[in-house]
Amino acid sequence: MSMVYDLPKSLKSLDWLDLADPLDRASRSLTRADERLRRTPALEDGVRSRSHLFETCASMALDGDLVHLEDLVLHDAGTDRRAPTHELTRAARFLALRRRVDRQTPDIVLSRDGLLALVGRPTDDADLETTTIRSSGEGRGPAASASRQQDTADTEKILFAEIDAVLERSRHLAQGTVPERPVSSRQSGDIPSVHFSRYSERGDRLDDWLTVKKETEALKLPPVLAAAILLDAWQVLQPLDGWPELGRLLSAVFLKAQVTTSHLPSLSAGLRKSPFRWRRKDTFQVRIAGFLSGFEKAAQETMDQLDRLSIAQEQLARHCQSCRSHSRLPEFARMFLSRPLVTIPMARQDLGVTAAAVDRMIRQLGPALPRELTGRDRYRAWGIL
């Protein structure tokens, strides 16, 4: 049975006088950051591409996984120095997902089929069609071929049922509850019922979250408050197992549709810098106020990036004025504005030049060269941080 998120009851428990100030600050900060970004089109792409990387590292950190920014940048550029870890692979998956979401329409992303397609899971229609095809194809073809197909389908159902059971037990342990010990799927012999019961429960929780979204729209709540409620509902309901970071991303998509139309807010980066950490036992008032403070810091992070990139852009442009028309120096300078880290192999790969040419461009930038971040003689990296 799915867990119900009672929004009307939760709204009645809010102290609107105490919540008005953090809501106003968060709304103003997000709007101001979006307006500044809209008025600086030359830096818009740089802020967006850098925020994807910063947000990915922050999102992994909030979920308990440490991913270094340098490793993520090198992995994204295909210049890894070592074999990628499990955490780095998860970070790369989320980075690709965030870029994909940023290119799509928010209405499509926030729909049921859009969410399931986003994480690579079949929609309800696809599951029903697959089940119908399997049922109708049992009596076709030679008996041996049909038997092999049935054995393969049964084996897949057994494996998926066991994986769902492990995920369910992990969810109960994370919530502090003790689940009933289920009968092994191999012993029960009723594999389809286990599989579809797990799928039904996940679908119910996703429906509950979408219901909360519809209720916030029907009540015409302020968009920033609605985004905080959607994030809190995702934390409570956990609609999609294995995707805890997706709630922050979807709240950012909601804000992009309603408030920050020029960019996707870096909510994870703001929440990581905020002293607030979400806990189920806290009151609804505390959780929403904490999210709003994180939203405010997310907007401040965007404005800080704009400040740093604006200063660096002026310095780099001043040193590129005297270069020749066919020089690759301006392209090399633009790399620093679009990426948090730049290495010599990355510059060679993107610009198609030799390592000696990169060294020469580094000397040409002189004082305008961004800070060296590694402190090493080999595998050096420069960046605007």
Short mmCIF file of C-alpha atoms in Angstrom, two decimals:
data_model
loop_
_atom_site.label_atom_id
_atom_site.label_comp_id
_atom_site.label_asym_id
_atom_site.label_seq_id
_atom_site.Cartn_x
_atom_site.Cartn_y
_atom_site.Cartn_z
CA MET A 1 0.00 0.00 0.00
CA SER A 2 1.44 3.38 -1.00
CA MET A 3 2.25 6.13 1.42
CA VAL A 4 -0.08 9.11 1.06
CA TYR A 5 1.29 12.66 1.21
CA ASP A 6 -1.50 14.74 2.77
CA LEU A 7 -0.79 18.20 1.38
CA PRO A 8 -3.90 20.05 2.71
CA LYS A 9 -3.18 18.85 6.25
CA SER A 10 0.48 19.83 5.94
CA LEU A 11 -0.38 23.31 4.65
CA LYS A 12 -2.63 23.91 7.66
CA SER A 13 0.33 23.26 9.97
CA LEU A 14 2.43 26.03 8.39
CA ASP A 15 3.11 29.30 10.19
CA TRP A 16 2.82 31.65 7.23
CA LEU A 17 4.25 34.64 9.10
CA ASP A 18 7.51 32.80 9.80
CA LEU A 19 7.60 31.32 6.30
CA ALA A 20 6.97 34.61 4.46
CA ASP A 21 10.51 35.97 4.91
CA PRO A 22 12.49 32.90 3.64
CA LEU A 23 9.99 32.47 0.80
CA ASP A 24 10.40 36.10 -0.26
CA ARG A 25 14.21 35.94 -0.09
CA ALA A 26 14.37 32.73 -2.10
CA SER A 27 11.96 34.06 -4.75
CA ARG A 28 13.83 37.35 -5.11
CA SER A 29 17.23 35.65 -5.30
CA LEU A 30 16.15 33.16 -7.97
CA THR A 31 14.52 35.89 -10.05
CA ARG A 32 17.54 38.18 -9.73
CA ALA A 33 19.97 35.41 -10.72
CA ASP A 34 17.89 34.53 -13.77
CA GLU A 35 17.66 38.17 -14.83
CA ARG A 36 21.41 38.66 -14.53
CA LEU A 37 22.02 35.54 -16.58
CA ARG A 38 19.56 36.71 -19.24
CA ARG A 39 21.40 40.04 -19.55
CA THR A 40 24.81 38.39 -20.05
CA PRO A 41 24.28 36.09 -23.07
CA ALA A 42 28.03 35.80 -23.64
CA LEU A 43 28.41 33.92 -20.35
CA GLU A 44 25.11 32.03 -20.37
CA ASP A 45 26.48 28.88 -22.00
CA GLY A 46 29.53 28.90 -19.75
CA VAL A 47 27.48 29.18 -16.57
CA ARG A 48 25.14 26.44 -17.77
CA SER A 49 27.88 23.96 -18.69
CA ARG A 50 29.83 24.59 -15.49
CA SER A 51 26.73 24.37 -13.31
CA HIS A 52 25.99 20.89 -14.67
CA LEU A 53 29.34 19.67 -13.35
CA PHE A 54 29.16 21.50 -10.01
CA GLU A 55 25.59 20.35 -9.47
CA THR A 56 26.48 16.72 -10.18
CA CYS A 57 29.24 16.66 -7.57
CA ALA A 58 26.99 18.39 -5.03
CA SER A 59 24.13 15.98 -5.69
CA MET A 60 26.37 12.97 -5.19
CA ALA A 61 27.71 14.48 -1.95
CA LEU A 62 24.19 15.01 -0.57
CA ASP A 63 23.48 11.32 -1.17
CA GLY A 64 26.69 10.22 0.57
CA ASP A 65 29.00 9.67 -2.44
CA LEU A 66 32.20 11.69 -2.82
CA VAL A 67 33.08 12.49 -6.44
CA HIS A 68 35.95 14.86 -7.13
CA LEU A 69 35.28 17.58 -9.65
CA GLU A 70 38.60 16.94 -11.37
CA ASP A 71 37.79 13.25 -11.89
CA LEU A 72 34.34 14.06 -13.25
CA VAL A 73 35.67 16.66 -15.71
CA LEU A 74 38.39 14.33 -16.98
CA HIS A 75 35.94 11.43 -17.26
CA ASP A 76 33.48 13.62 -19.17
CA ALA A 77 36.26 14.67 -21.56
CA GLY A 78 37.37 11.06 -22.04
CA THR A 79 40.82 11.65 -20.54
CA ASP A 80 40.61 9.54 -17.36
CA ARG A 81 43.86 8.90 -15.54
CA ARG A 82 42.49 5.82 -13.77
CA ALA A 83 39.64 3.34 -14.03
CA PRO A 84 36.31 5.01 -13.11
CA THR A 85 34.83 4.06 -9.76
CA HIS A 86 31.20 3.14 -9.11
CA GLU A 87 30.53 6.61 -7.69
CA LEU A 88 32.06 8.27 -10.73
CA THR A 89 29.93 6.14 -13.04
CA ARG A 90 26.77 7.17 -11.15
CA ALA A 91 27.89 10.81 -11.36
CA ALA A 92 28.43 10.53 -15.11
CA ARG A 93 24.95 9.03 -15.46
CA PHE A 94 23.39 11.92 -13.54
CA LEU A 95 25.44 14.48 -15.51
CA ALA A 96 24.11 13.09 -18.79
CA LEU A 97 20.60 13.06 -17.35
CA ARG A 98 20.79 16.69 -16.23
CA ARG A 99 22.03 17.82 -19.63
CA ARG A 100 19.23 15.89 -21.28
CA VAL A 101 16.62 17.43 -18.97
CA ASP A 102 17.97 20.92 -19.63
CA ARG A 103 17.32 20.44 -23.35
CA GLN A 104 13.76 19.13 -22.95
CA THR A 105 10.50 20.93 -22.32
CA PRO A 106 9.61 21.01 -18.58
CA ASP A 107 6.03 19.85 -19.24
CA ILE A 108 7.29 16.68 -20.90
CA VAL A 109 9.80 15.95 -18.15
CA LEU A 110 7.24 16.39 -15.35
CA SER A 111 4.70 13.99 -16.89
CA ARG A 112 4.38 10.36 -15.81
CA ASP A 113 5.57 8.86 -19.09
CA GLY A 114 8.30 11.49 -19.32
CA LEU A 115 9.65 10.56 -15.89
CA LEU A 116 9.67 6.85 -16.61
CA ALA A 117 11.28 7.37 -20.01
CA LEU A 118 13.84 9.70 -18.44
CA VAL A 119 15.23 6.97 -16.17
CA GLY A 120 14.97 4.29 -18.83
CA ARG A 121 12.00 2.43 -17.36
CA PRO A 122 9.03 1.25 -19.43
CA THR A 123 5.77 3.12 -19.24
CA ASP A 124 2.50 1.48 -18.27
CA ASP A 125 1.48 1.09 -21.92
CA ALA A 126 4.81 -0.50 -22.80
CA ASP A 127 4.53 -2.99 -19.92
CA LEU A 128 0.99 -3.90 -20.88
CA GLU A 129 1.99 -4.36 -24.53
CA THR A 130 4.96 -6.54 -23.55
CA THR A 131 2.78 -8.71 -21.31
CA THR A 132 0.17 -9.09 -24.06
CA ILE A 133 2.76 -10.06 -26.66
CA ARG A 134 4.27 -12.68 -24.35
CA SER A 135 0.85 -14.12 -23.53
CA SER A 136 -0.29 -14.26 -27.16
CA GLY A 137 2.96 -15.77 -28.41
CA GLU A 138 2.99 -18.82 -26.17
CA GLY A 139 1.15 -21.05 -28.64
CA ARG A 140 3.03 -20.01 -31.76
CA GLY A 141 5.98 -21.63 -33.49
CA PRO A 142 7.60 -24.97 -32.73
CA ALA A 143 7.19 -26.40 -29.27
CA ALA A 144 10.93 -26.35 -28.53
CA SER A 145 11.27 -22.66 -29.44
CA ALA A 146 8.26 -21.71 -27.36
CA SER A 147 9.63 -23.63 -24.41
CA ARG A 148 12.99 -21.87 -24.62
CA GLN A 149 11.31 -18.46 -24.79
CA GLN A 150 9.16 -19.30 -21.78
CA ASP A 151 12.19 -20.44 -19.78
CA THR A 152 14.01 -17.21 -20.63
CA ALA A 153 11.00 -15.11 -19.61
CA ASP A 154 10.65 -17.01 -16.32
CA THR A 155 14.34 -16.56 -15.56
CA GLU A 156 14.11 -12.80 -16.18
CA LYS A 157 11.06 -12.55 -13.93
CA ILE A 158 12.88 -14.37 -11.15
CA LEU A 159 15.91 -12.08 -11.38
CA PHE A 160 13.82 -8.90 -11.49
CA ALA A 161 11.71 -10.09 -8.55
CA GLU A 162 14.80 -10.72 -6.44
CA ILE A 163 16.27 -7.32 -7.33
CA ASP A 164 12.98 -5.60 -6.42
CA ALA A 165 12.92 -7.48 -3.10
CA VAL A 166 16.45 -6.30 -2.24
CA LEU A 167 15.57 -2.69 -3.12
CA GLU A 168 12.43 -2.90 -1.00
CA ARG A 169 14.33 -4.17 2.03
CA SER A 170 16.94 -1.43 1.57
CA ARG A 171 14.20 1.20 1.48
CA HIS A 172 12.69 -0.11 4.71
CA LEU A 173 16.08 -0.10 6.42
CA ALA A 174 16.73 3.47 5.27
CA GLN A 175 13.37 4.52 6.73
CA GLY A 176 14.02 2.73 10.01
CA THR A 177 11.19 0.23 9.63
CA VAL A 178 11.37 -3.56 9.78
CA PRO A 179 9.82 -5.24 6.73
CA GLU A 180 8.15 -8.59 6.86
CA ARG A 181 10.46 -11.34 5.68
CA PRO A 182 9.21 -12.28 2.22
CA VAL A 183 9.08 -15.79 0.88
CA SER A 184 11.82 -16.46 -1.67
CA SER A 185 10.66 -16.01 -5.22
CA ARG A 186 12.20 -19.32 -6.17
CA GLN A 187 10.21 -21.09 -3.44
CA SER A 188 6.91 -19.37 -3.96
CA GLY A 189 6.60 -20.23 -7.63
CA ASP A 190 4.41 -17.16 -8.20
CA ILE A 191 6.89 -14.93 -9.92
CA PRO A 192 4.47 -12.70 -11.88
CA SER A 193 2.57 -11.68 -8.74
CA VAL A 194 5.77 -10.61 -6.98
CA HIS A 195 6.99 -8.67 -9.99
CA PHE A 196 3.74 -6.86 -10.68
CA SER A 197 3.12 -6.13 -6.99
CA ARG A 198 6.50 -4.37 -6.78
CA TYR A 199 5.77 -2.47 -9.99
CA SER A 200 2.30 -1.55 -8.76
CA GLU A 201 3.69 -0.15 -5.51
CA ARG A 202 6.25 1.96 -7.37
CA GLY A 203 3.55 3.17 -9.74
CA ASP A 204 1.30 4.12 -6.83
CA ARG A 205 4.06 6.18 -5.22
CA LEU A 206 4.75 7.96 -8.50
CA ASP A 207 1.03 8.68 -8.86
CA ASP A 208 1.02 10.10 -5.33
CA TRP A 209 3.85 12.48 -6.21
CA LEU A 210 2.12 13.58 -9.42
CA THR A 211 -1.06 14.12 -7.38
CA VAL A 212 0.87 16.45 -5.05
CA LYS A 213 2.07 18.36 -8.11
CA LYS A 214 -1.51 18.75 -9.38
CA GLU A 215 -2.68 19.90 -5.94
CA THR A 216 -0.01 22.61 -5.76
CA GLU A 217 -1.09 23.85 -9.19
CA ALA A 218 -4.79 23.76 -8.24
CA LEU A 219 -4.13 25.71 -5.03
CA LYS A 220 -2.08 28.28 -7.03
CA LEU A 221 0.73 28.26 -4.50
CA PRO A 222 3.80 30.45 -5.13
CA PRO A 223 6.08 28.59 -7.56
CA VAL A 224 9.09 28.57 -5.22
CA LEU A 225 6.97 27.20 -2.36
CA ALA A 226 5.47 24.61 -4.71
CA ALA A 227 8.98 23.51 -5.75
CA ALA A 228 9.97 23.05 -2.10
CA ILE A 229 6.82 21.00 -1.47
CA LEU A 230 7.51 18.81 -4.51
CA LEU A 231 11.03 18.15 -3.27
CA ASP A 232 9.76 17.31 0.22
CA ALA A 233 7.13 14.98 -1.26
CA TRP A 234 9.78 13.20 -3.31
CA GLN A 235 11.91 12.68 -0.20
CA VAL A 236 8.95 11.24 1.69
CA LEU A 237 7.44 9.07 -1.05
CA GLN A 238 10.61 7.98 -2.92
CA PRO A 239 8.62 7.26 -6.11
CA LEU A 240 11.52 5.74 -8.08
CA ASP A 241 13.88 3.38 -6.28
CA GLY A 242 17.53 4.02 -7.02
CA TRP A 243 17.00 7.67 -7.99
CA PRO A 244 17.11 9.75 -4.76
CA GLU A 245 18.81 12.64 -6.58
CA LEU A 246 16.01 12.93 -9.12
CA GLY A 247 13.76 14.87 -6.71
CA ARG A 248 16.10 17.87 -6.63
CA LEU A 249 16.43 17.80 -10.40
CA LEU A 250 12.66 17.73 -10.92
CA SER A 251 12.17 20.61 -8.50
CA ALA A 252 14.73 22.56 -10.52
CA VAL A 253 12.78 21.72 -13.70
CA PHE A 254 9.61 23.01 -12.05
CA LEU A 255 11.38 26.26 -11.14
CA LYS A 256 12.70 26.59 -14.67
CA ALA A 257 9.16 26.35 -16.02
CA GLN A 258 7.77 28.91 -13.57
CA VAL A 259 10.54 31.23 -12.34
CA THR A 260 14.02 30.77 -13.81
CA THR A 261 13.21 30.41 -17.49
CA SER A 262 16.82 31.06 -18.59
CA HIS A 263 18.56 28.34 -16.61
CA LEU A 264 18.16 25.21 -14.51
CA PRO A 265 18.82 26.19 -10.87
CA SER A 266 21.63 24.41 -9.02
CA LEU A 267 19.52 23.28 -6.08
CA SER A 268 21.91 20.56 -4.92
CA ALA A 269 24.81 23.02 -4.79
CA GLY A 270 22.70 25.42 -2.75
CA LEU A 271 21.44 22.74 -0.38
CA ARG A 272 24.96 21.46 0.14
CA LYS A 273 26.14 24.92 1.21
CA SER A 274 23.10 25.34 3.42
CA PRO A 275 23.30 24.06 7.02
CA PHE A 276 19.91 22.38 6.55
CA ARG A 277 19.76 18.61 6.08
CA TRP A 278 16.42 16.94 5.40
CA ARG A 279 15.14 14.57 8.09
CA ARG A 280 11.81 12.80 8.07
CA LYS A 281 11.22 13.41 11.77
CA ASP A 282 11.39 17.21 11.38
CA THR A 283 8.16 19.14 11.11
CA PHE A 284 6.78 20.21 7.75
CA GLN A 285 7.53 23.84 8.64
CA VAL A 286 11.21 23.10 9.31
CA ARG A 287 11.64 21.04 6.17
CA ILE A 288 10.07 23.64 3.85
CA ALA A 289 11.97 26.54 5.45
CA GLY A 290 15.21 24.58 5.08
CA PHE A 291 14.57 23.94 1.40
CA LEU A 292 13.83 27.63 0.83
CA SER A 293 17.14 28.61 2.42
CA GLY A 294 18.87 26.14 0.11
CA PHE A 295 17.09 27.65 -2.90
CA GLU A 296 18.37 31.08 -1.90
CA LYS A 297 21.94 29.81 -1.71
CA ALA A 298 21.51 28.12 -5.09
CA ALA A 299 20.66 31.49 -6.63
CA GLN A 300 23.63 33.07 -4.87
CA GLU A 301 25.89 30.36 -6.28
CA THR A 302 24.75 31.25 -9.81
CA MET A 303 25.44 34.93 -9.24
CA ASP A 304 28.88 34.17 -7.79
CA GLN A 305 29.71 32.16 -10.90
CA LEU A 306 28.64 35.10 -13.05
CA ASP A 307 30.89 37.45 -11.08
CA ARG A 308 33.92 35.17 -11.38
CA LEU A 309 33.40 34.55 -15.09
CA SER A 310 32.80 38.25 -15.85
CA ILE A 311 36.13 39.25 -14.29
CA ALA A 312 37.97 36.39 -15.99
CA GLN A 313 36.37 37.22 -19.34
CA GLU A 314 37.64 40.80 -19.22
CA GLN A 315 41.16 39.72 -18.35
CA LEU A 316 41.30 37.00 -21.00
CA ALA A 317 39.82 39.28 -23.69
CA ARG A 318 42.44 41.95 -22.95
CA HIS A 319 45.29 39.49 -23.52
CA CYS A 320 43.71 38.09 -26.69
CA GLN A 321 43.33 41.45 -28.45
CA SER A 322 46.86 41.53 -29.84
CA CYS A 323 46.94 37.95 -31.12
CA ARG A 324 46.89 37.09 -34.79
CA SER A 325 43.68 36.44 -36.69
CA HIS A 326 44.45 32.74 -37.16
CA SER A 327 45.58 32.21 -33.56
CA ARG A 328 43.84 29.57 -31.43
CA LEU A 329 44.37 31.64 -28.29
CA PRO A 330 40.79 33.04 -28.17
CA GLU A 331 39.38 29.49 -28.43
CA PHE A 332 41.74 28.37 -25.68
CA ALA A 333 40.56 31.26 -23.50
CA ARG A 334 36.92 30.35 -24.08
CA MET A 335 37.61 26.86 -22.72
CA PHE A 336 38.24 28.38 -19.28
CA LEU A 337 34.86 30.12 -19.41
CA SER A 338 32.95 26.95 -20.27
CA ARG A 339 34.68 24.39 -18.03
CA PRO A 340 35.70 24.45 -14.39
CA LEU A 341 38.98 22.66 -15.20
CA VAL A 342 41.22 22.67 -18.26
CA THR A 343 44.20 20.36 -18.79
CA ILE A 344 46.73 20.13 -21.59
CA PRO A 345 45.27 16.84 -22.96
CA MET A 346 41.80 18.40 -22.98
CA ALA A 347 43.09 21.45 -24.89
CA ARG A 348 44.91 19.23 -27.37
CA GLN A 349 41.77 17.19 -27.96
CA ASP A 350 39.39 20.14 -28.36
CA LEU A 351 41.65 22.49 -30.33
CA GLY A 352 43.51 19.89 -32.37
CA VAL A 353 46.95 21.29 -31.54
CA THR A 354 50.14 19.87 -30.08
CA ALA A 355 51.20 19.97 -26.44
CA ALA A 356 53.92 22.46 -27.33
CA ALA A 357 51.29 24.80 -28.82
CA VAL A 358 49.24 24.56 -25.62
CA ASP A 359 52.32 25.40 -23.53
CA ARG A 360 52.96 28.42 -25.74
CA MET A 361 49.37 29.66 -25.34
CA ILE A 362 49.64 29.23 -21.57
CA ARG A 363 52.71 31.50 -21.56
CA GLN A 364 50.93 34.01 -23.82
CA LEU A 365 48.05 34.40 -21.35
CA GLY A 366 50.53 35.35 -18.64
CA PRO A 367 48.83 37.04 -15.67
CA ALA A 368 45.39 36.37 -17.18
CA LEU A 369 45.93 32.60 -16.94
CA PRO A 370 43.47 31.12 -14.39
CA ARG A 371 44.84 29.66 -11.19
CA GLU A 372 46.68 26.34 -11.30
CA LEU A 373 44.68 23.96 -9.15
CA THR A 374 46.74 20.82 -8.65
CA GLY A 375 50.06 22.17 -7.37
CA ARG A 376 51.93 19.49 -9.31
CA ASP A 377 54.52 19.52 -12.06
CA ARG A 378 52.68 16.81 -14.02
CA TYR A 379 48.97 16.43 -14.81
CA ARG A 380 48.40 20.12 -14.17
CA ALA A 381 44.96 21.71 -14.39
CA TRP A 382 43.83 25.33 -14.49
CA GLY A 383 40.41 26.68 -13.70
CA ILE A 384 38.22 29.57 -12.59
CA LEU A 385 36.84 28.48 -9.22
#
